[in-house]
């Protein structure tokens, strides 16, 4: 397996996911708290991480010779895990913009 390729692709995909999702949430809504008021928008924003992780998996599939499917799945899963980890780190650094409140907090805040 090409571990360097898988880790590099997953890390780059996670950084891209965090950047694109954060820019989308902050530029369009101002913060994730405002975006969380509409459940369908919050769920719809998962298209960004899914699309970027899928693109990185396709790239890994096309650029490996053996065990293509395994490496593509590993890249997809690693990209999701790294994205979640980076989001947790970023939400601790920028809590007002990136923390998604609990459903009860959003409902009572209206």
Short mmCIF file of N, CA and C in Angstrom, two decimals:
data_model
loop_
_atom_site.label_atom_id
_atom_site.label_comp_id
_atom_site.label_asym_id
_atom_site.label_seq_id
_atom_site.Cartn_x
_atom_site.Cartn_y
_atom_site.Cartn_z
N UNK A 1 0.83 -1.19 0.00
CA UNK A 1 0.00 0.00 0.00
C UNK A 1 0.87 1.24 0.00
N UNK A 2 0.33 2.27 -0.52
CA UNK A 2 1.03 3.56 -0.55
C UNK A 2 0.53 4.42 0.60
N UNK A 3 1.12 4.20 1.77
CA UNK A 3 0.67 4.88 2.97
C UNK A 3 0.91 6.38 2.91
N UNK A 4 2.04 6.77 2.32
CA UNK A 4 2.33 8.20 2.23
C UNK A 4 1.26 8.93 1.40
N UNK A 5 0.87 8.30 0.31
CA UNK A 5 -0.16 8.88 -0.55
C UNK A 5 -1.50 8.96 0.19
N UNK A 6 -1.86 7.89 0.89
CA UNK A 6 -3.14 7.87 1.59
C UNK A 6 -3.20 8.92 2.69
N UNK A 7 -2.15 9.02 3.48
CA UNK A 7 -2.13 9.98 4.58
C UNK A 7 -2.07 11.40 4.03
N UNK A 8 -1.27 11.64 3.01
CA UNK A 8 -1.17 12.98 2.43
C UNK A 8 -2.50 13.40 1.80
N UNK A 9 -3.13 12.52 1.06
CA UNK A 9 -4.43 12.82 0.45
C UNK A 9 -5.49 13.09 1.52
N UNK A 10 -5.51 12.27 2.54
CA UNK A 10 -6.51 12.43 3.59
C UNK A 10 -6.30 13.73 4.36
N UNK A 11 -5.05 14.06 4.63
CA UNK A 11 -4.75 15.31 5.34
C UNK A 11 -5.13 16.52 4.50
N UNK A 12 -4.77 16.50 3.24
CA UNK A 12 -5.12 17.62 2.35
C UNK A 12 -6.64 17.74 2.20
N UNK A 13 -7.31 16.61 2.07
CA UNK A 13 -8.77 16.63 1.95
C UNK A 13 -9.40 17.17 3.22
N UNK A 14 -8.89 16.79 4.37
CA UNK A 14 -9.44 17.27 5.65
C UNK A 14 -9.24 18.78 5.80
N UNK A 15 -8.08 19.26 5.42
CA UNK A 15 -7.84 20.71 5.48
C UNK A 15 -8.76 21.46 4.52
N UNK A 16 -8.95 20.91 3.34
CA UNK A 16 -9.85 21.53 2.36
C UNK A 16 -11.29 21.50 2.84
N UNK A 17 -11.70 20.38 3.44
CA UNK A 17 -13.07 20.27 3.97
C UNK A 17 -13.30 21.30 5.06
N UNK A 18 -12.37 21.39 6.00
CA UNK A 18 -12.52 22.35 7.09
C UNK A 18 -12.59 23.78 6.56
N UNK A 19 -11.73 24.09 5.63
CA UNK A 19 -11.72 25.45 5.06
C UNK A 19 -13.01 25.76 4.32
N UNK A 20 -13.42 24.88 3.42
CA UNK A 20 -14.62 25.14 2.63
C UNK A 20 -15.88 25.18 3.50
N UNK A 21 -16.00 24.25 4.44
CA UNK A 21 -17.18 24.22 5.28
C UNK A 21 -17.24 25.44 6.20
N UNK A 22 -16.11 25.83 6.74
CA UNK A 22 -16.07 27.00 7.63
C UNK A 22 -16.37 28.28 6.86
N UNK A 23 -15.81 28.41 5.68
CA UNK A 23 -16.08 29.59 4.86
C UNK A 23 -17.56 29.64 4.49
N UNK A 24 -18.12 28.50 4.13
CA UNK A 24 -19.54 28.44 3.80
C UNK A 24 -20.39 28.86 5.00
N UNK A 25 -20.11 28.29 6.15
CA UNK A 25 -20.92 28.57 7.34
C UNK A 25 -20.78 30.02 7.79
N UNK A 26 -19.57 30.54 7.79
CA UNK A 26 -19.35 31.89 8.29
C UNK A 26 -19.74 32.95 7.26
N UNK A 27 -19.42 32.73 6.00
CA UNK A 27 -19.72 33.74 4.98
C UNK A 27 -21.22 33.85 4.71
N UNK A 28 -21.90 32.74 4.68
CA UNK A 28 -23.32 32.77 4.35
C UNK A 28 -24.19 33.08 5.57
N UNK A 29 -23.88 32.47 6.71
CA UNK A 29 -24.75 32.59 7.88
C UNK A 29 -24.16 33.41 9.02
N UNK A 30 -22.88 33.64 9.03
CA UNK A 30 -22.26 34.38 10.11
C UNK A 30 -21.69 33.47 11.18
N UNK A 31 -22.35 32.38 11.47
CA UNK A 31 -21.85 31.39 12.41
C UNK A 31 -22.64 30.10 12.22
N UNK A 32 -22.15 29.04 12.82
CA UNK A 32 -22.86 27.77 12.69
C UNK A 32 -24.12 27.76 13.55
N UNK A 33 -24.19 28.62 14.54
CA UNK A 33 -25.41 28.72 15.37
C UNK A 33 -26.59 29.15 14.50
N UNK A 34 -26.37 30.10 13.60
CA UNK A 34 -27.45 30.54 12.71
C UNK A 34 -27.79 29.45 11.69
N UNK A 35 -26.78 28.73 11.23
CA UNK A 35 -27.03 27.66 10.27
C UNK A 35 -27.77 26.50 10.93
N UNK A 36 -27.53 26.26 12.22
CA UNK A 36 -28.16 25.15 12.92
C UNK A 36 -29.64 25.38 13.18
N UNK A 37 -30.11 26.59 13.01
CA UNK A 37 -31.54 26.85 13.20
C UNK A 37 -32.39 26.15 12.14
N UNK A 38 -31.81 25.92 11.00
CA UNK A 38 -32.48 25.16 9.94
C UNK A 38 -31.80 23.81 9.82
N UNK A 39 -32.48 22.77 10.27
CA UNK A 39 -31.88 21.44 10.29
C UNK A 39 -31.46 20.98 8.90
N UNK A 40 -32.24 21.29 7.90
CA UNK A 40 -31.92 20.83 6.56
C UNK A 40 -30.67 21.51 6.02
N UNK A 41 -30.40 22.74 6.43
CA UNK A 41 -29.16 23.40 5.99
C UNK A 41 -27.94 22.77 6.64
N UNK A 42 -28.07 22.45 7.91
CA UNK A 42 -26.96 21.82 8.61
C UNK A 42 -26.68 20.44 8.02
N UNK A 43 -27.73 19.69 7.76
CA UNK A 43 -27.55 18.37 7.14
C UNK A 43 -27.06 18.50 5.70
N UNK A 44 -27.55 19.51 5.00
CA UNK A 44 -27.12 19.74 3.62
C UNK A 44 -25.67 20.17 3.50
N UNK A 45 -25.16 20.77 4.56
CA UNK A 45 -23.76 21.19 4.51
C UNK A 45 -22.80 20.01 4.56
N UNK A 46 -23.31 18.81 4.82
CA UNK A 46 -22.47 17.61 4.79
C UNK A 46 -22.10 17.20 3.37
N UNK A 47 -22.70 17.85 2.39
CA UNK A 47 -22.35 17.57 1.00
C UNK A 47 -20.90 17.96 0.73
N UNK A 48 -20.44 19.03 1.36
CA UNK A 48 -19.07 19.50 1.14
C UNK A 48 -18.06 18.44 1.59
N UNK A 49 -18.13 17.94 2.84
CA UNK A 49 -17.16 16.91 3.22
C UNK A 49 -17.28 15.61 2.43
N UNK A 50 -18.52 15.24 2.10
CA UNK A 50 -18.70 14.02 1.31
C UNK A 50 -18.07 14.16 -0.08
N UNK A 51 -18.26 15.29 -0.71
CA UNK A 51 -17.74 15.49 -2.06
C UNK A 51 -16.21 15.52 -2.07
N UNK A 52 -15.62 16.22 -1.12
CA UNK A 52 -14.16 16.31 -1.08
C UNK A 52 -13.54 14.95 -0.74
N UNK A 53 -14.13 14.24 0.21
CA UNK A 53 -13.61 12.92 0.57
C UNK A 53 -13.76 11.94 -0.59
N UNK A 54 -14.86 12.03 -1.32
CA UNK A 54 -15.06 11.16 -2.48
C UNK A 54 -14.05 11.48 -3.58
N UNK A 55 -13.77 12.76 -3.79
CA UNK A 55 -12.76 13.14 -4.79
C UNK A 55 -11.38 12.62 -4.42
N UNK A 56 -11.04 12.70 -3.14
CA UNK A 56 -9.73 12.19 -2.72
C UNK A 56 -9.68 10.67 -2.85
N UNK A 57 -10.80 10.00 -2.60
CA UNK A 57 -10.83 8.54 -2.77
C UNK A 57 -10.68 8.15 -4.24
N UNK A 58 -11.32 8.89 -5.12
CA UNK A 58 -11.18 8.63 -6.56
C UNK A 58 -9.74 8.88 -7.00
N UNK A 59 -9.13 9.93 -6.48
CA UNK A 59 -7.73 10.21 -6.81
C UNK A 59 -6.84 9.06 -6.36
N UNK A 60 -7.06 8.56 -5.15
CA UNK A 60 -6.26 7.42 -4.66
C UNK A 60 -6.51 6.19 -5.51
N UNK A 61 -7.74 5.96 -5.89
CA UNK A 61 -8.08 4.81 -6.73
C UNK A 61 -7.36 4.88 -8.07
N UNK A 62 -7.32 6.04 -8.66
CA UNK A 62 -6.71 6.20 -9.99
C UNK A 62 -5.19 6.17 -9.96
N UNK A 63 -4.59 6.49 -8.81
CA UNK A 63 -3.13 6.60 -8.76
C UNK A 63 -2.46 5.45 -8.00
N UNK A 64 -3.14 4.37 -7.82
CA UNK A 64 -2.54 3.18 -7.22
C UNK A 64 -2.72 2.00 -8.15
N UNK A 65 -1.81 1.05 -8.06
CA UNK A 65 -1.86 -0.08 -8.97
C UNK A 65 -2.51 -1.31 -8.34
N UNK A 66 -2.27 -1.53 -7.06
CA UNK A 66 -2.80 -2.71 -6.39
C UNK A 66 -3.72 -2.31 -5.25
N UNK A 67 -4.65 -3.19 -4.97
CA UNK A 67 -5.60 -2.97 -3.88
C UNK A 67 -6.27 -1.60 -3.99
N UNK A 68 -6.73 -1.31 -5.16
CA UNK A 68 -7.31 0.01 -5.43
C UNK A 68 -8.51 0.32 -4.56
N UNK A 69 -9.43 -0.62 -4.48
CA UNK A 69 -10.66 -0.36 -3.72
C UNK A 69 -10.37 -0.18 -2.24
N UNK A 70 -9.47 -0.98 -1.71
CA UNK A 70 -9.12 -0.87 -0.30
C UNK A 70 -8.49 0.48 0.00
N UNK A 71 -7.59 0.92 -0.85
CA UNK A 71 -6.93 2.20 -0.64
C UNK A 71 -7.89 3.37 -0.81
N UNK A 72 -8.83 3.24 -1.73
CA UNK A 72 -9.83 4.30 -1.91
C UNK A 72 -10.72 4.41 -0.68
N UNK A 73 -11.16 3.27 -0.16
CA UNK A 73 -12.01 3.29 1.04
C UNK A 73 -11.23 3.83 2.23
N UNK A 74 -9.98 3.41 2.38
CA UNK A 74 -9.15 3.92 3.47
C UNK A 74 -8.96 5.44 3.37
N UNK A 75 -8.75 5.94 2.18
CA UNK A 75 -8.60 7.38 1.99
C UNK A 75 -9.88 8.10 2.37
N UNK A 76 -11.02 7.57 1.98
CA UNK A 76 -12.30 8.19 2.31
C UNK A 76 -12.51 8.23 3.82
N UNK A 77 -12.27 7.11 4.48
CA UNK A 77 -12.47 7.03 5.94
C UNK A 77 -11.48 7.92 6.67
N UNK A 78 -10.23 7.90 6.27
CA UNK A 78 -9.22 8.76 6.91
C UNK A 78 -9.54 10.24 6.71
N UNK A 79 -10.01 10.59 5.53
CA UNK A 79 -10.38 11.99 5.29
C UNK A 79 -11.50 12.42 6.22
N UNK A 80 -12.50 11.55 6.43
CA UNK A 80 -13.59 11.87 7.35
C UNK A 80 -13.09 11.98 8.78
N UNK A 81 -12.24 11.06 9.21
CA UNK A 81 -11.72 11.11 10.57
C UNK A 81 -10.85 12.34 10.80
N UNK A 82 -9.97 12.64 9.85
CA UNK A 82 -9.13 13.83 9.98
C UNK A 82 -9.97 15.10 9.95
N UNK A 83 -11.03 15.11 9.14
CA UNK A 83 -11.91 16.28 9.09
C UNK A 83 -12.60 16.50 10.43
N UNK A 84 -13.08 15.43 11.02
CA UNK A 84 -13.73 15.54 12.33
C UNK A 84 -12.74 16.03 13.39
N UNK A 85 -11.54 15.50 13.36
CA UNK A 85 -10.51 15.94 14.31
C UNK A 85 -10.14 17.40 14.12
N UNK A 86 -9.98 17.81 12.88
CA UNK A 86 -9.65 19.22 12.62
C UNK A 86 -10.79 20.14 13.00
N UNK A 87 -12.04 19.68 12.78
CA UNK A 87 -13.17 20.50 13.19
C UNK A 87 -13.19 20.68 14.71
N UNK A 88 -12.92 19.61 15.45
CA UNK A 88 -12.90 19.71 16.90
C UNK A 88 -11.81 20.68 17.38
N UNK A 89 -10.67 20.64 16.74
CA UNK A 89 -9.59 21.57 17.10
C UNK A 89 -9.99 23.00 16.75
N UNK A 90 -10.52 23.20 15.56
CA UNK A 90 -10.90 24.55 15.12
C UNK A 90 -12.05 25.10 15.96
N UNK A 91 -12.97 24.24 16.39
CA UNK A 91 -14.08 24.74 17.20
C UNK A 91 -13.62 25.14 18.60
N UNK A 92 -12.51 24.60 19.05
CA UNK A 92 -11.95 25.06 20.32
C UNK A 92 -11.22 26.38 20.17
N UNK A 93 -10.67 26.63 19.00
CA UNK A 93 -9.96 27.88 18.74
C UNK A 93 -10.94 29.01 18.44
N UNK A 94 -11.98 28.72 17.66
CA UNK A 94 -12.99 29.72 17.30
C UNK A 94 -14.37 29.26 17.77
N UNK A 95 -14.64 29.31 19.07
CA UNK A 95 -15.91 28.75 19.57
C UNK A 95 -17.14 29.53 19.14
N UNK A 96 -17.05 30.86 19.02
CA UNK A 96 -18.24 31.63 18.66
C UNK A 96 -18.70 31.38 17.23
N UNK A 97 -17.78 31.06 16.35
CA UNK A 97 -18.15 30.86 14.95
C UNK A 97 -18.45 29.41 14.61
N UNK A 98 -17.77 28.44 15.25
CA UNK A 98 -17.83 27.07 14.75
C UNK A 98 -18.54 26.06 15.65
N UNK A 99 -18.85 26.38 16.88
CA UNK A 99 -19.52 25.39 17.72
C UNK A 99 -20.98 25.29 17.31
N UNK A 100 -21.41 24.06 17.06
CA UNK A 100 -22.81 23.80 16.73
C UNK A 100 -23.54 23.52 18.04
N UNK A 101 -24.52 24.33 18.39
CA UNK A 101 -25.20 24.13 19.67
C UNK A 101 -26.11 22.90 19.65
N UNK A 102 -26.48 22.46 20.84
CA UNK A 102 -27.43 21.36 20.95
C UNK A 102 -28.78 21.82 20.44
N UNK A 103 -29.61 20.87 20.07
CA UNK A 103 -30.92 21.19 19.50
C UNK A 103 -31.77 21.98 20.47
N UNK A 104 -31.73 21.64 21.75
CA UNK A 104 -32.55 22.36 22.73
C UNK A 104 -32.09 23.80 22.88
N UNK A 105 -30.79 24.07 22.76
CA UNK A 105 -30.28 25.44 22.86
C UNK A 105 -30.74 26.28 21.67
N UNK A 106 -30.79 25.68 20.50
CA UNK A 106 -31.20 26.41 19.30
C UNK A 106 -32.70 26.71 19.36
N UNK A 107 -33.49 25.74 19.78
CA UNK A 107 -34.93 25.91 19.84
C UNK A 107 -35.33 27.00 20.84
N UNK A 108 -34.69 27.03 22.00
CA UNK A 108 -35.02 28.02 23.02
C UNK A 108 -34.47 29.41 22.68
N UNK A 109 -33.47 29.46 21.81
CA UNK A 109 -32.86 30.73 21.46
C UNK A 109 -33.64 31.53 20.44
N UNK A 110 -34.69 30.96 19.89
CA UNK A 110 -35.46 31.65 18.85
C UNK A 110 -36.29 32.75 19.40
#
